[in-house]
CSV table of C-alpha atoms and ligand atoms in Angstrom, one decimal:
chain,number,residue,atom,x,y,z
A,1053,UNK,CA,-17.6,-27.3,-49.6
A,1054,UNK,CA,-19.0,-30.8,-49.0
A,1055,UNK,CA,-21.3,-32.0,-52.1
A,1056,UNK,CA,-24.0,-32.6,-49.3
A,1057,UNK,CA,-27.2,-32.2,-50.6
A,1058,UNK,CA,-30.3,-31.3,-48.5
A,1059,UNK,CA,-33.8,-30.5,-48.7
A,1060,UNK,CA,-35.2,-27.4,-46.9
A,1061,UNK,CA,-38.9,-26.5,-46.5
A,1062,UNK,CA,-40.0,-22.7,-45.4
A,1063,UNK,CA,-42.2,-22.7,-42.1
A,1064,UNK,CA,-42.2,-19.1,-42.2
A,1065,UNK,CA,-40.9,-15.8,-42.5
A,1066,UNK,CA,-40.9,-12.0,-41.7
A,1067,UNK,CA,-39.0,-8.9,-42.2
A,1068,UNK,CA,-36.5,-8.2,-39.3
A,1069,UNK,CA,-36.3,-4.8,-40.7
A,1070,UNK,CA,-36.7,-3.2,-44.7
A,1071,UNK,CA,-33.7,-4.8,-45.9
A,1072,UNK,CA,-33.2,-8.3,-43.8
A,1073,UNK,CA,-35.8,-11.0,-44.2
A,1074,UNK,CA,-35.5,-13.9,-42.1
A,1075,UNK,CA,-36.7,-17.4,-43.5
A,1076,UNK,CA,-37.2,-20.6,-41.1
A,1077,UNK,CA,-37.1,-24.0,-42.4
A,1078,UNK,CA,-37.2,-27.3,-41.5
A,1079,UNK,CA,-35.5,-30.0,-42.9
A,1080,UNK,CA,-35.0,-34.2,-42.5
A,1081,UNK,CA,-31.8,-34.3,-43.7
A,1082,UNK,CA,-29.7,-31.1,-42.8
A,1083,UNK,CA,-26.9,-31.7,-41.3
A,1084,UNK,CA,-25.4,-28.7,-39.3
A,1085,UNK,CA,-21.9,-27.7,-39.1
A,1086,UNK,CA,-19.9,-26.4,-35.9
A,1087,UNK,CA,-19.0,-23.2,-37.3
A,1088,UNK,CA,-20.0,-20.1,-36.5
A,1089,UNK,CA,-19.9,-18.6,-40.1
A,1090,UNK,CA,-21.8,-22.0,-41.2
A,1091,UNK,CA,-23.0,-21.4,-44.7
A,1092,UNK,CA,-25.1,-23.1,-47.7
A,1093,UNK,CA,-25.7,-22.6,-50.8
A,1094,UNK,CA,-29.1,-22.1,-52.0
A,1095,UNK,CA,-30.0,-24.1,-55.6
A,1096,UNK,CA,-32.4,-22.2,-57.8
A,1097,UNK,CA,-33.4,-24.1,-61.2
A,1098,UNK,CA,-33.3,-22.0,-63.7
A,1099,UNK,CA,-33.0,-22.5,-67.5
A,1100,UNK,CA,-29.8,-23.7,-68.5
A,1101,UNK,CA,-29.4,-25.4,-64.8
A,1102,UNK,CA,-28.8,-24.7,-61.4
A,1103,UNK,CA,-27.8,-21.3,-59.9
A,1104,UNK,CA,-26.2,-21.3,-56.7
A,1105,UNK,CA,-26.9,-18.5,-53.9
A,1106,UNK,CA,-24.6,-18.6,-51.1
A,1107,UNK,CA,-26.2,-17.8,-47.9
A,1108,UNK,CA,-25.4,-18.1,-43.6
A,1109,UNK,CA,-27.3,-20.7,-41.5
A,1110,UNK,CA,-28.1,-17.7,-38.7
A,1111,UNK,CA,-29.1,-20.4,-36.4
A,1112,UNK,CA,-30.2,-24.0,-35.9
A,1113,UNK,CA,-32.5,-24.3,-32.4
A,1114,UNK,CA,-31.5,-27.5,-30.9
A,1115,UNK,CA,-34.7,-28.4,-29.4
A,1116,UNK,CA,-36.9,-28.2,-32.9
A,1117,UNK,CA,-34.3,-28.2,-35.3
A,1118,UNK,CA,-35.4,-25.3,-36.9
A,1119,UNK,CA,-32.8,-23.6,-39.1
A,1120,UNK,CA,-33.3,-19.5,-39.6
A,1121,UNK,CA,-31.5,-17.8,-42.6
A,1122,UNK,CA,-31.6,-14.0,-43.1
A,1123,UNK,CA,-31.6,-13.1,-46.2
A,1124,UNK,CA,-30.6,-8.9,-47.6
A,1125,UNK,CA,-33.5,-7.6,-49.6
A,1126,UNK,CA,-31.7,-5.5,-51.7
A,1127,UNK,CA,-34.5,-4.4,-54.2
A,1128,UNK,CA,-35.8,-6.4,-56.8
A,1129,UNK,CA,-32.8,-7.4,-58.7
A,1130,UNK,CA,-31.1,-10.6,-58.1
A,1131,UNK,CA,-32.7,-14.0,-57.1
A,1132,UNK,CA,-31.7,-15.1,-53.5
A,1133,UNK,CA,-33.3,-11.7,-51.9
A,1134,UNK,CA,-36.3,-11.4,-54.2
A,1135,UNK,CA,-37.1,-15.4,-53.4
A,1136,UNK,CA,-36.9,-14.6,-49.4
A,1137,UNK,CA,-39.1,-11.6,-50.3
A,1138,UNK,CA,-42.1,-13.9,-51.8
A,1139,UNK,CA,-41.6,-17.1,-50.6
A,1140,UNK,CA,-44.6,-19.1,-48.9
A,1141,UNK,CA,-44.8,-21.5,-46.4
A,1142,UNK,CA,-44.6,-25.2,-47.6
A,1143,UNK,CA,-42.0,-24.2,-50.5
A,1144,UNK,CA,-38.7,-26.4,-50.7
A,1145,UNK,CA,-35.8,-25.5,-52.1
A,1146,UNK,CA,-32.5,-27.7,-52.2
A,1147,UNK,CA,-29.0,-26.9,-50.6
A,1148,UNK,CA,-25.5,-27.9,-51.0
A,1149,UNK,CA,-23.3,-27.6,-47.7
A,1150,UNK,CA,-22.9,-26.5,-45.0
A,1151,UNK,CA,-19.6,-25.1,-45.2
A,1152,UNK,CA,-17.6,-22.5,-43.0
A,1153,UNK,CA,-14.4,-22.3,-41.3
A,1154,UNK,CA,-14.5,-19.5,-38.6
A,1155,UNK,CA,-15.3,-20.0,-35.1
A,1156,UNK,CA,-14.1,-17.7,-32.3
A,1157,UNK,CA,-11.4,-19.0,-30.9
A,1158,UNK,CA,-11.2,-19.2,-26.7
A,1159,UNK,CA,-7.2,-18.5,-27.0
A,1160,UNK,CA,-7.8,-15.2,-28.7
A,1161,UNK,CA,-7.0,-12.4,-26.8
A,1162,UNK,CA,-9.5,-10.3,-28.4
A,1163,UNK,CA,-11.5,-10.0,-31.3
A,1164,UNK,CA,-12.1,-7.8,-34.3
A,1165,UNK,CA,-15.7,-8.6,-36.5
A,1166,UNK,CA,-16.6,-6.4,-39.1
A,1167,UNK,CA,-19.1,-7.0,-42.0
A,1168,UNK,CA,-22.0,-5.2,-43.4
A,1169,UNK,CA,-25.9,-7.0,-43.9
A,1170,UNK,CA,-24.4,-9.8,-45.3
A,1171,UNK,CA,-22.1,-10.6,-43.0
A,1172,UNK,CA,-24.6,-10.0,-39.7
A,1173,UNK,CA,-26.1,-13.2,-39.6
A,1174,UNK,CA,-22.7,-14.5,-39.6
A,1175,UNK,CA,-21.4,-12.0,-37.1
A,1176,UNK,CA,-24.4,-12.1,-35.1
A,1177,UNK,CA,-24.0,-16.0,-34.5
A,1178,UNK,CA,-20.0,-15.6,-34.1
A,1179,UNK,CA,-20.7,-13.3,-31.3
A,1180,UNK,CA,-23.0,-15.5,-29.5
A,1181,UNK,CA,-20.6,-18.4,-29.7
A,1182,UNK,CA,-18.1,-16.2,-27.6
A,1183,UNK,CA,-17.7,-17.2,-24.0
A,1184,UNK,CA,-19.1,-14.4,-21.8
A,1185,UNK,CA,-15.6,-13.2,-21.1
A,1186,UNK,CA,-14.5,-12.6,-24.9
A,1187,UNK,CA,-13.1,-8.8,-25.3
A,1188,UNK,CA,-12.9,-7.1,-28.2
A,1189,UNK,CA,-14.6,-4.5,-31.2
A,1190,UNK,CA,-17.7,-5.5,-33.7
A,1191,UNK,CA,-18.7,-2.7,-36.8
A,1192,UNK,CA,-21.7,-3.7,-38.4
A,1193,UNK,CA,-22.4,-1.2,-41.6
A,1194,UNK,CA,-26.2,-0.8,-42.4
A,1195,UNK,CA,-28.2,1.6,-44.4
A,1196,UNK,CA,-29.3,3.4,-41.0
A,1197,UNK,CA,-30.7,3.6,-37.4
A,1198,UNK,CA,-33.3,1.6,-38.0
A,1199,UNK,CA,-31.4,-1.3,-39.7
A,1200,UNK,CA,-30.1,-1.9,-36.1
A,1201,UNK,CA,-30.8,-5.5,-34.6
A,1202,UNK,CA,-30.6,-6.6,-31.0
A,1203,UNK,CA,-28.0,-9.0,-30.6
A,1204,UNK,CA,-26.6,-11.4,-28.0
A,1205,UNK,CA,-22.9,-10.9,-27.3
A,1206,UNK,CA,-20.2,-10.9,-24.5
A,1207,UNK,CA,-20.2,-7.7,-22.5
A,1208,UNK,CA,-16.4,-6.8,-23.1
A,1209,UNK,CA,-17.1,-6.6,-27.0
A,1210,UNK,CA,-18.3,-3.3,-28.1
A,1211,UNK,CA,-20.6,-3.4,-30.8
A,1212,UNK,CA,-20.5,-0.3,-33.1
A,1213,UNK,CA,-22.8,0.1,-35.8
A,1214,UNK,CA,-21.9,2.4,-38.9
A,1215,UNK,CA,-24.8,4.2,-40.8
A,1216,UNK,CA,-23.9,4.1,-44.4
A,1217,UNK,CA,-26.7,6.4,-45.8
A,1218,UNK,CA,-25.8,7.3,-49.5
A,1219,UNK,CA,-22.5,6.1,-49.2
A,1220,UNK,CA,-21.0,3.3,-51.1
A,1221,UNK,CA,-21.4,0.1,-49.1
A,1222,UNK,CA,-17.9,-0.8,-47.5
A,1223,UNK,CA,-16.3,2.6,-47.4
A,1224,UNK,CA,-17.6,3.3,-43.9
A,1225,UNK,CA,-16.6,-0.2,-42.5
A,1226,UNK,CA,-12.8,0.3,-43.9
A,1227,UNK,CA,-12.3,3.5,-42.3
A,1228,UNK,CA,-13.5,2.4,-39.3
A,1229,UNK,CA,-11.6,-0.9,-39.4
A,1230,UNK,CA,-8.3,1.8,-40.2
A,1231,UNK,CA,-9.2,3.5,-37.2
A,1232,UNK,CA,-10.0,0.9,-34.9
A,1233,UNK,CA,-8.3,1.3,-31.2
A,1234,UNK,CA,-5.7,-1.3,-31.6
A,1235,UNK,CA,-5.9,-3.4,-28.5
A,1236,UNK,CA,-2.9,-5.7,-26.9
A,1237,UNK,CA,-2.2,-9.2,-27.4
A,1238,UNK,CA,-3.2,-11.9,-30.2
A,1239,UNK,CA,-6.2,-10.6,-32.5
A,1240,UNK,CA,-8.6,-13.1,-34.5
A,1241,UNK,CA,-10.1,-11.5,-37.4
A,1242,UNK,CA,-13.4,-12.0,-39.1
A,1243,UNK,CA,-14.4,-9.4,-41.9
A,1244,UNK,CA,-16.7,-9.8,-44.4
A,1245,UNK,CA,-18.9,-7.7,-47.0
A,1246,UNK,CA,-18.8,-6.1,-50.5
A,1247,UNK,CA,-15.7,-7.5,-52.2
A,1248,UNK,CA,-14.1,-4.0,-53.0
A,1249,UNK,CA,-13.7,-2.7,-49.9
A,1250,UNK,CA,-12.9,-6.3,-47.7
A,1251,UNK,CA,-10.1,-7.5,-50.4
A,1252,UNK,CA,-8.4,-4.3,-51.6
A,1253,UNK,CA,-8.8,-2.3,-48.1
A,1254,UNK,CA,-9.4,-4.2,-45.1
A,1255,UNK,CA,-7.5,-7.4,-45.7
A,1256,UNK,CA,-4.5,-5.9,-46.8
A,1257,UNK,CA,-4.6,-3.6,-43.5
A,1258,UNK,CA,-4.9,-6.3,-41.8
A,1259,UNK,CA,-2.3,-8.5,-43.1
A,1260,UNK,CA,0.3,-6.1,-44.6
A,1261,UNK,CA,0.2,-3.1,-42.1
A,1262,UNK,CA,-1.3,-4.7,-39.1
A,1263,UNK,CA,0.9,-8.2,-39.4
A,1264,UNK,CA,-1.9,-10.4,-38.1
A,1265,UNK,CA,-0.4,-13.7,-39.1
A,1266,UNK,CA,-2.7,-16.1,-41.4
A,1267,UNK,CA,-3.9,-18.5,-39.1
A,1268,UNK,CA,-5.6,-15.6,-36.6
A,1269,UNK,CA,-6.8,-13.6,-40.0
A,1270,UNK,CA,-8.1,-16.6,-42.2
A,1271,UNK,CA,-11.6,-15.3,-42.2
A,1272,UNK,CA,-11.5,-12.1,-44.7
A,1273,UNK,CA,-13.4,-12.3,-47.5
A,1274,UNK,CA,-15.8,-10.4,-50.1
A,1275,UNK,CA,-19.4,-11.7,-49.8
A,1276,UNK,CA,-20.7,-10.3,-52.9
A,1277,UNK,CA,-19.5,-7.5,-55.1
A,1278,UNK,CA,-21.1,-4.3,-56.2
A,1279,UNK,CA,-22.7,-4.2,-59.8
A,1280,UNK,CA,-22.2,-7.9,-60.2
A,1281,UNK,CA,-24.3,-11.0,-59.6
A,1282,UNK,CA,-22.9,-14.0,-57.9
A,1283,UNK,CA,-21.4,-15.1,-60.9
A,1284,UNK,CA,-20.0,-12.8,-61.9
A,1285,UNK,CA,-18.4,-12.3,-58.5
A,1286,UNK,CA,-17.3,-15.6,-58.8
A,1287,UNK,CA,-15.5,-14.7,-62.1
A,1288,UNK,CA,-13.8,-11.5,-60.6
A,1289,UNK,CA,-12.7,-13.2,-57.7
A,1290,UNK,CA,-10.6,-15.8,-59.8
A,1291,UNK,CA,-9.7,-12.6,-61.7
A,1292,UNK,CA,-8.3,-11.0,-58.8
A,1293,UNK,CA,-6.5,-14.3,-57.4
A,1294,UNK,CA,-4.6,-14.9,-60.8
A,1295,UNK,CA,-3.5,-11.2,-60.6
A,1296,UNK,CA,-2.3,-11.4,-56.9
A,1297,UNK,CA,-0.4,-14.8,-57.7
A,1298,UNK,CA,3.5,-13.7,-57.9
A,1299,UNK,CA,5.3,-15.5,-61.0
A,1300,UNK,CA,8.0,-17.9,-59.8
A,1301,UNK,CA,11.0,-17.3,-61.6
A,1302,UNK,CA,13.0,-20.1,-63.8
B,1663,LIG,C1,-20.3,-17.6,-47.1
B,1663,LIG,C2,-21.1,-16.4,-47.4
B,1663,LIG,C3,-22.3,-16.0,-46.6
B,1663,LIG,C4,-23.1,-15.2,-47.0
B,1663,LIG,N1,-24.2,-15.1,-46.1
B,1663,LIG,C5,-25.4,-14.0,-46.5
B,1663,LIG,C6,-26.6,-14.1,-45.2
B,1663,LIG,O1,-26.7,-14.8,-44.7
B,1663,LIG,N2,-27.3,-13.3,-46.0
B,1663,LIG,C7,-27.3,-12.5,-47.5
B,1663,LIG,O2,-28.3,-11.8,-47.4
B,1663,LIG,N3,-26.2,-12.7,-48.0
B,1663,LIG,C8,-25.2,-13.3,-47.9
B,1663,LIG,N4,-24.0,-13.6,-48.5
B,1663,LIG,C9,-24.0,-12.8,-50.0
B,1663,LIG,C10,-25.2,-13.3,-50.9
B,1663,LIG,O3,-24.8,-14.7,-51.6
B,1663,LIG,C11,-24.8,-12.4,-52.1
B,1663,LIG,O4,-25.3,-11.1,-51.7
B,1663,LIG,C12,-25.8,-12.9,-53.1
B,1663,LIG,O5,-25.1,-12.1,-54.3
B,1663,LIG,C13,-27.0,-12.6,-53.4
B,1663,LIG,O6,-28.1,-13.0,-54.0
B,1663,LIG,P1,-29.0,-12.6,-54.9
B,1663,LIG,O7,-29.5,-13.0,-56.3
B,1663,LIG,O8,-29.9,-11.6,-54.0
B,1663,LIG,O9,-28.4,-11.2,-55.8
B,1663,LIG,P2,-27.3,-11.6,-57.3
B,1663,LIG,O10,-28.2,-11.7,-58.2
B,1663,LIG,O11,-25.8,-12.2,-56.8
B,1663,LIG,O12,-27.0,-9.8,-58.1
B,1663,LIG,C14,-27.8,-8.7,-58.4
B,1663,LIG,C15,-27.3,-7.6,-57.9
B,1663,LIG,O13,-27.6,-6.9,-56.9
B,1663,LIG,C16,-26.4,-6.7,-55.9
B,1663,LIG,N5,-26.2,-7.4,-54.7
B,1663,LIG,C17,-26.1,-8.5,-54.1
B,1663,LIG,N6,-26.3,-8.7,-52.7
B,1663,LIG,C18,-26.3,-7.5,-52.2
B,1663,LIG,C19,-26.4,-6.9,-51.2
B,1663,LIG,N7,-25.7,-7.6,-50.1
B,1663,LIG,N8,-26.2,-5.6,-50.9
B,1663,LIG,C20,-26.9,-5.0,-52.0
B,1663,LIG,N9,-26.5,-5.3,-53.2
B,1663,LIG,C21,-26.1,-6.4,-53.4
B,1663,LIG,C22,-25.2,-7.1,-57.1
B,1663,LIG,O14,-24.3,-6.4,-56.8
B,1663,LIG,C23,-25.8,-7.4,-58.1
B,1663,LIG,O15,-26.2,-6.0,-58.4
B,1663,LIG,C24,-23.1,-14.5,-48.3
B,1663,LIG,C25,-22.0,-14.8,-49.1
B,1663,LIG,C26,-21.2,-15.5,-48.5
B,1663,LIG,C27,-20.3,-15.4,-49.7
C-alpha cells in the first residue's frame, strides 16, 4: 500500500446497529481510490510507536467529500473498535493509504461475495459498484437478525444473511459458500472475514475444488483473526505464508 498519509477529522458518528458504528470524516488531503475495497490504516499513537488498524472506506460522498467508515464494535478489547465507540466530533486521526485491489469486473458472468461484519463495508461498496445487470450471490454472516442492513444491490444478485448466534465466526459462512449453487460461466470471487475460516476453508475450496483461476479469485483473505490483535494476526499470516511455501529442490 502506498505510504500516503492523510489527516481525517471526525464530523459525527452513529451506531448502525449493536455491532457496527459509522464514523463520518472530512479531510483536506485524503485522495480516494477507484477500488471498491479501498482501505486505510488508522494510525494510533501508543507508547512504543505507531499502532495501525485497517479499515475499509465505505464511501466518499462525491459532492461533499465526506468519508464514511464502518467500525465493528466487538467489545471492550482492542483499539479501533473502542475508539469508534467513544470518538467525538472534531477529533483528528491520521491514516496511511488508501490501498485496495478489487472492483467488480464487468466481464464476469457472475459474482460470489462472502464476508462477515468486518467485510460488510467492502461487500456493500462492491454491490453498489456493480452494473444493474450483474448477477450472483452475496453471503454476509452477522450475529443475528438485528445486524442486517439495507444494501443497494443489483436485482440479480441474491443477498443471503447468515445468523451466527453462538457459533464461531466464519463457520456458517464457510458452510454456505461450500453449498452455494454454482452457476455457469466465469465467476469473480470476493471473500473476507475471520482468517482461519477464510484461508483454510474457503480459499482452498474456491481455488482447488472449484478451480477458479487466480485472476478471478485474487480477493480472498482474512481481515482479522480470532484471539489475536491485528499485530498478532500479521505474524500468523507471515507464518502461514512460510508454511505454504513449497521448497524448491536443488
Ligand atoms: C483490508 C481490510 C479491511 C478491513 N475493513 C474493516 C472495516 O471496514 N470495518 C471493520 O470493523 N474491520 C475491518 N477490518 C478488520 C479490522 O482491521 C480488524 O478487525 C482489527 O483487528 C480491528 O482492530 P481492533 O483494534 O478493534 O482489535 P484488535 O486489537 O486488533 O483485536 C483485539 C481482539 O478483538 C478481536 N477482534 C478483532 N476484530 C474483530 C471482529 N471484527 N470481530 C470479533 N472480534 C474481533 C481479536 O481477535 C482480538 O482478540 C479490515 C481488515 C482488513 C485487512
